[in-house]
Coordinates of C-alpha atoms in Angstrom, one line a residue:
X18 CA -32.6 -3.7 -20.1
X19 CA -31.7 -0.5 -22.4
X20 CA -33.8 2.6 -23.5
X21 CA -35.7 2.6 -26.0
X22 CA -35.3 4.4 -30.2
X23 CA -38.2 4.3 -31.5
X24 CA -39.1 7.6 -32.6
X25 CA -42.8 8.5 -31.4
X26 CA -44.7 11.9 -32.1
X27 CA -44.7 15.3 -30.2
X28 CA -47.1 15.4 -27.6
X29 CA -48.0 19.5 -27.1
X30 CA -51.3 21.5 -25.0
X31 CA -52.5 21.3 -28.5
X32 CA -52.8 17.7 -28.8
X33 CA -52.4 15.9 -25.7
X34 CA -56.1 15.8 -25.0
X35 CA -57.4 14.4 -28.5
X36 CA -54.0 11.8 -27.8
X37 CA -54.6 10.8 -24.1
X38 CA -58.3 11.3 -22.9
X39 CA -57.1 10.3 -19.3
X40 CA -54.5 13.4 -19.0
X41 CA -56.0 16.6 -17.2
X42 CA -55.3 19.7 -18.6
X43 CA -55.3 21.6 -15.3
X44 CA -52.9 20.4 -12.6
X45 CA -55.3 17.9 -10.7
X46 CA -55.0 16.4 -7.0
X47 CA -55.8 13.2 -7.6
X48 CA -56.9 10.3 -10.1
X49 CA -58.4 7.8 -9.1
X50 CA -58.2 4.1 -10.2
X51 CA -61.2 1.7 -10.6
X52 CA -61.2 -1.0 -8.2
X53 CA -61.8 -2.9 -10.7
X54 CA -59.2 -2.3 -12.9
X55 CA -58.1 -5.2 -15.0
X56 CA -54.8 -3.6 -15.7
X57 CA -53.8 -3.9 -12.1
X58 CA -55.0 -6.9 -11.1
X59 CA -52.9 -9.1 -9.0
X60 CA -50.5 -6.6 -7.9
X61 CA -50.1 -5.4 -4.7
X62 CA -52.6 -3.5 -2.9
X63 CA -50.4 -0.5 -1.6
X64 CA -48.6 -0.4 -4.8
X65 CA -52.1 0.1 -6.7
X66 CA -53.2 2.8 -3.8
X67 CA -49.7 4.6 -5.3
X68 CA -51.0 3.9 -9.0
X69 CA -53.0 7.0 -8.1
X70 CA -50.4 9.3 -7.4
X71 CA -50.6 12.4 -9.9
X72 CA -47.4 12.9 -12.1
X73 CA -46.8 16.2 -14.2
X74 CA -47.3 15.5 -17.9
X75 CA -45.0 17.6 -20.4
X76 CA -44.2 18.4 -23.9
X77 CA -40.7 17.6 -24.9
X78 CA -39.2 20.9 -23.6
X79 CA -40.1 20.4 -20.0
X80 CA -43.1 22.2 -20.2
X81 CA -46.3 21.4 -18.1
X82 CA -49.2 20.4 -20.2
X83 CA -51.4 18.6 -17.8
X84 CA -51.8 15.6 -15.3
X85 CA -52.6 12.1 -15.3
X86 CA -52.1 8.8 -12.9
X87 CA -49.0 7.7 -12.4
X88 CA -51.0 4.5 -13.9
X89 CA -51.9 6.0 -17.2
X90 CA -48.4 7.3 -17.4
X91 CA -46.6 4.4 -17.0
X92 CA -48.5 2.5 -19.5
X93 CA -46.7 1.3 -22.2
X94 CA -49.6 1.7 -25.1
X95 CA -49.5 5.5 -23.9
X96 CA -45.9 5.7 -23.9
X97 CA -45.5 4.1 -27.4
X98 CA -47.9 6.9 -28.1
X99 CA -45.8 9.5 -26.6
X100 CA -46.7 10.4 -23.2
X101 CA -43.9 12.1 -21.2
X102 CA -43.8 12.7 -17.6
X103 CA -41.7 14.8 -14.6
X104 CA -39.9 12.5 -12.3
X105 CA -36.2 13.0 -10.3
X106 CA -33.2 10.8 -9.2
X107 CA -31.7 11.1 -6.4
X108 CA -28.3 10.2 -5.5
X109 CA -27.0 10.1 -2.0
X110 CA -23.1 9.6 -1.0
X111 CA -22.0 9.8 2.8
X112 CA -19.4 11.3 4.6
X113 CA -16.7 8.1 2.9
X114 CA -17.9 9.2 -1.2
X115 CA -19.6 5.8 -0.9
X116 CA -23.3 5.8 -2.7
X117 CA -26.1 4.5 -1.5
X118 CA -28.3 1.9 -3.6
X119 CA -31.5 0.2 -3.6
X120 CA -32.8 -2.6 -4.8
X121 CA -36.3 -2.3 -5.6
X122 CA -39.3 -4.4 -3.4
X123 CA -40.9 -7.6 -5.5
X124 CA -43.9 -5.8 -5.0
X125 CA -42.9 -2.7 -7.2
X126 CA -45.3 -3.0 -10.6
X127 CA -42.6 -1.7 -12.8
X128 CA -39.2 -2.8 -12.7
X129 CA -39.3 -5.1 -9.3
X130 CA -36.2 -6.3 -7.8
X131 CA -33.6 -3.8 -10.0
X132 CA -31.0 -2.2 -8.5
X133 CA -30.9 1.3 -8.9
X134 CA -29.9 4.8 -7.0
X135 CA -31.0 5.7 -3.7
X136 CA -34.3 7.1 -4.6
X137 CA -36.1 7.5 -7.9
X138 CA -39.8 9.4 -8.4
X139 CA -41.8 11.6 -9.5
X140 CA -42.6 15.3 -8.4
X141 CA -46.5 15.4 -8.3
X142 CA -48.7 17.8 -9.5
X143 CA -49.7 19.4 -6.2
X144 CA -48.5 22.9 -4.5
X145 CA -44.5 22.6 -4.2
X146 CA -43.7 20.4 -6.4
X147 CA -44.7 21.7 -9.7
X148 CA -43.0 24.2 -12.0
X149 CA -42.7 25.6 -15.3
X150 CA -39.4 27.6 -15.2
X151 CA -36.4 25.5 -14.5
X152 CA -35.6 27.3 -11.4
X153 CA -39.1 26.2 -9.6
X154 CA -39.0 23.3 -11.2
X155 CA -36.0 22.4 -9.9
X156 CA -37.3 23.4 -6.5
X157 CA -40.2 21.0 -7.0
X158 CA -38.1 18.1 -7.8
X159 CA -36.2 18.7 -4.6
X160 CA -39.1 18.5 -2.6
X161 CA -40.6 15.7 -4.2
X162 CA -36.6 13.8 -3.1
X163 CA -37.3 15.0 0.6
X164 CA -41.3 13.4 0.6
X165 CA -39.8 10.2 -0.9
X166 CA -36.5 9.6 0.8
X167 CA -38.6 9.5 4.1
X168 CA -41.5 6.9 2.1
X169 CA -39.4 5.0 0.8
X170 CA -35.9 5.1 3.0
X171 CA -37.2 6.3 6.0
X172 CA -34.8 9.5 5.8
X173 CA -36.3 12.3 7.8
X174 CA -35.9 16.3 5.8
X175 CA -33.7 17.3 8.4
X176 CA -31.1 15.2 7.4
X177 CA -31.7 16.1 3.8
X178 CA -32.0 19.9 3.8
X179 CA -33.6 21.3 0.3
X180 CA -30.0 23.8 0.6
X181 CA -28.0 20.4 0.1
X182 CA -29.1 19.1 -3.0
X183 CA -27.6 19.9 -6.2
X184 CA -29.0 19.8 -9.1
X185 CA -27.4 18.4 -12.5
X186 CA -28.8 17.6 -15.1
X187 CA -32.0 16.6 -16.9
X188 CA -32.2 13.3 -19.3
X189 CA -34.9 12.9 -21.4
X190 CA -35.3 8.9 -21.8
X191 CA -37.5 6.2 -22.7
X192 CA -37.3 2.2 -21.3
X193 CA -40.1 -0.9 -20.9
X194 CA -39.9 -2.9 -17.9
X195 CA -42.7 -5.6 -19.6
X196 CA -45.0 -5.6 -22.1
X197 CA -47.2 -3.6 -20.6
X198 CA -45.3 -0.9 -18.7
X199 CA -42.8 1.2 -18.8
X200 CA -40.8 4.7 -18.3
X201 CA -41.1 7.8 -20.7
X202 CA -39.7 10.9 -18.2
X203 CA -37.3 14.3 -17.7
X204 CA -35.6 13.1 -14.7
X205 CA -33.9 16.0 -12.6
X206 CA -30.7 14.4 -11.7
X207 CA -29.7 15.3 -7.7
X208 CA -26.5 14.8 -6.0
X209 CA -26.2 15.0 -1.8
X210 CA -24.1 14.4 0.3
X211 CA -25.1 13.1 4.1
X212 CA -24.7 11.0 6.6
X213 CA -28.2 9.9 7.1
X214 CA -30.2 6.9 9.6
X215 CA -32.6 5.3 7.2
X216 CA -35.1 2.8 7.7
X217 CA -36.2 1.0 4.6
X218 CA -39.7 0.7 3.8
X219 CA -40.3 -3.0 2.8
X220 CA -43.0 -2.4 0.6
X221 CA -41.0 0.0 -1.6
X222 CA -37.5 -1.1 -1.1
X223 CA -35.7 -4.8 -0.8
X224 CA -32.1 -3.9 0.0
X225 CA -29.7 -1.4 0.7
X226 CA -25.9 -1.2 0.1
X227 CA -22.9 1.8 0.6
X228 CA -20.8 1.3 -2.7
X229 CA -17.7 3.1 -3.8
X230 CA -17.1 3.1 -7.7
X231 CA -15.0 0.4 -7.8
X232 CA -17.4 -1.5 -6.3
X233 CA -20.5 -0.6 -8.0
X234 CA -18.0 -1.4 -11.4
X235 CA -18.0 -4.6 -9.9
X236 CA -21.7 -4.9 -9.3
X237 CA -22.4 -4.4 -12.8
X238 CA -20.2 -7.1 -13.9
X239 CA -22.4 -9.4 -12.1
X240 CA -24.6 -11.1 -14.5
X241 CA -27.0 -12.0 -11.7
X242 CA -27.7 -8.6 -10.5
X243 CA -30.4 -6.7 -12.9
X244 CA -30.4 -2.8 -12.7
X245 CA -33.1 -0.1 -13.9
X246 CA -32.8 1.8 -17.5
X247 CA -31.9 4.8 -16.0
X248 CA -29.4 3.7 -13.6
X249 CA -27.5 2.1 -16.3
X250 CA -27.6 5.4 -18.8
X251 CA -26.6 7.7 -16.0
X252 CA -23.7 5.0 -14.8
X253 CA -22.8 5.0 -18.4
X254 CA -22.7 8.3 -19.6
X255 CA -21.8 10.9 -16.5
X256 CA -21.6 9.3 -13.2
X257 CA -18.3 8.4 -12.6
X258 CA -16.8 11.7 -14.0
X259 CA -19.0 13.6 -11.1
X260 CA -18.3 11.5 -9.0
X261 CA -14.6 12.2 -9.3
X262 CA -15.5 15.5 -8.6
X263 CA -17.5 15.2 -5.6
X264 CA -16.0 17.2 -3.0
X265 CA -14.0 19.3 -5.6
X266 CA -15.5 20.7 -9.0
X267 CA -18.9 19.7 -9.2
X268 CA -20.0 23.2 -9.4
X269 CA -19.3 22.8 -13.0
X270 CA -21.3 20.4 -14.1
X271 CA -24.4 21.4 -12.0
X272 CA -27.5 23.6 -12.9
X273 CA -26.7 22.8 -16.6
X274 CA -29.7 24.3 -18.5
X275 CA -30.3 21.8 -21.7
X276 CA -32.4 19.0 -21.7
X277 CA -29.7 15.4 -22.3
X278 CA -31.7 13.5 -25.1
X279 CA -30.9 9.6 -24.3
X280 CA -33.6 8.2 -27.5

């Protein structure tokens, strides 16, 4: 599955009320979803409760112009429309430079079963994990990875320390997963290393796997083995060259400052 070209409209605090009724100009708690909602039906129950979830809507610059469901963000009509959204990828490596995947639960409503980096999200728009200057933004992000490593992996913050991420990069991309939702985000990319004791949470996550480059080059060769959009850019485009640099030299390539346009 690849990105996305199709060229949509800019989304500003000017507009994004008249464009998307269901976005919140202020920097809400919650949102909740009908129990009735036809959009959602048939899905799993937990995985609706998350629907809920309030992600930070922006304009193209990173900027915070409201909130909305991670529901009405994910939809594809809205993102078709242009609706953009704050989310973060982490990428953890252990002691050995291996990396450590997931495959995505069934149960997942947008791209079930993919293989993808260790943890991928969004920072919500609550206390913490908000920001509109890079710097606290960044912060956000990285405590948004430490709530969802332990959701989702089972990794407790100790073992993840805020100090011990680094921060990249941000890519600006656009994918479906069906016709009816898909991804439109910023993603904070963050490396870390650790040796960590996870236990996956079944609901969220189907499989786990250490990987060394080689190997993950050898994953991808595999044409039964399906992997999410923004896995595949970030493999394509950067990955391997920081990972090469891991333990010696990634200083230059982290807090860079412009926004990576992958349209």
């Amino acid at each position: 599955m690849s990105s996305t070209t199709m060229q949509t409209q800019t989304i500003t605090a000017d507009n994004v009320i008249r464009l998307f009724p269901d976005v919140d100009t202020r920097l809400a708690t919650s949102h909740r979803v009908p129990t009735n909602d036809n959009d959602l039906q048939g899905y799993d129950e937990e995985q609706i409760r998350l629907m809920e979830e309030v992600c930070i809507v922006l304009d193209e610059n990173d900027v915070p112009i409201g909130s909305a469901s991670k529901k009405v963000c994910h939809l594809m009509k809205n993102i078709d429309d242009g609706l953009l959204h704050r989310a973060f990828s982490v990428f953890l490596f252990d002691s050995n430079n291996r990396l450590h995947l997931q495959q995505r639960a069934s149960e997942k409503i947008t791209f079930p079963d993919m293989w993808t980096n260790t943890c991928c999200s969004h920072p919500l728009g609550v206390p913490g994990e908000t920001g509109d200057e890079l710097v606290t933004a960044v912060q956000g992000a990285k405590r948004a990875a430490q709530r969802k490593l332990d959701q989702e992996l089972g990794i407790k913050a100790k073992q993840v320390p805020l100090e011990k991420f680094q921060f990249l990069t941000r890519i600006h991309y656009k994918a479906p997963s069906d016709g009816k939702w898909g991804e439109h985000e910023i993603d904070y990319i963050l490396f870390i290393k650790a040796d960590v004791d996870h236990t996956p949470n079944p609901n969220e996550v189907k499989d786990t796997r250490y990987v060394s480059g080689d190997e993950l080059k050898t994953m991808f060769e595999d044409d039964t083995l399906n992997f999410t959009p923004w896995f595949k850019l970030i493999c394509q485009s950067m990955l391997f060259e920081w990972w090469e640099h891991l333990d010696k030299g990634l200083e230059k390539y982290t807090g860079e400052t412009s926004i990576r346009r992958m349209l």
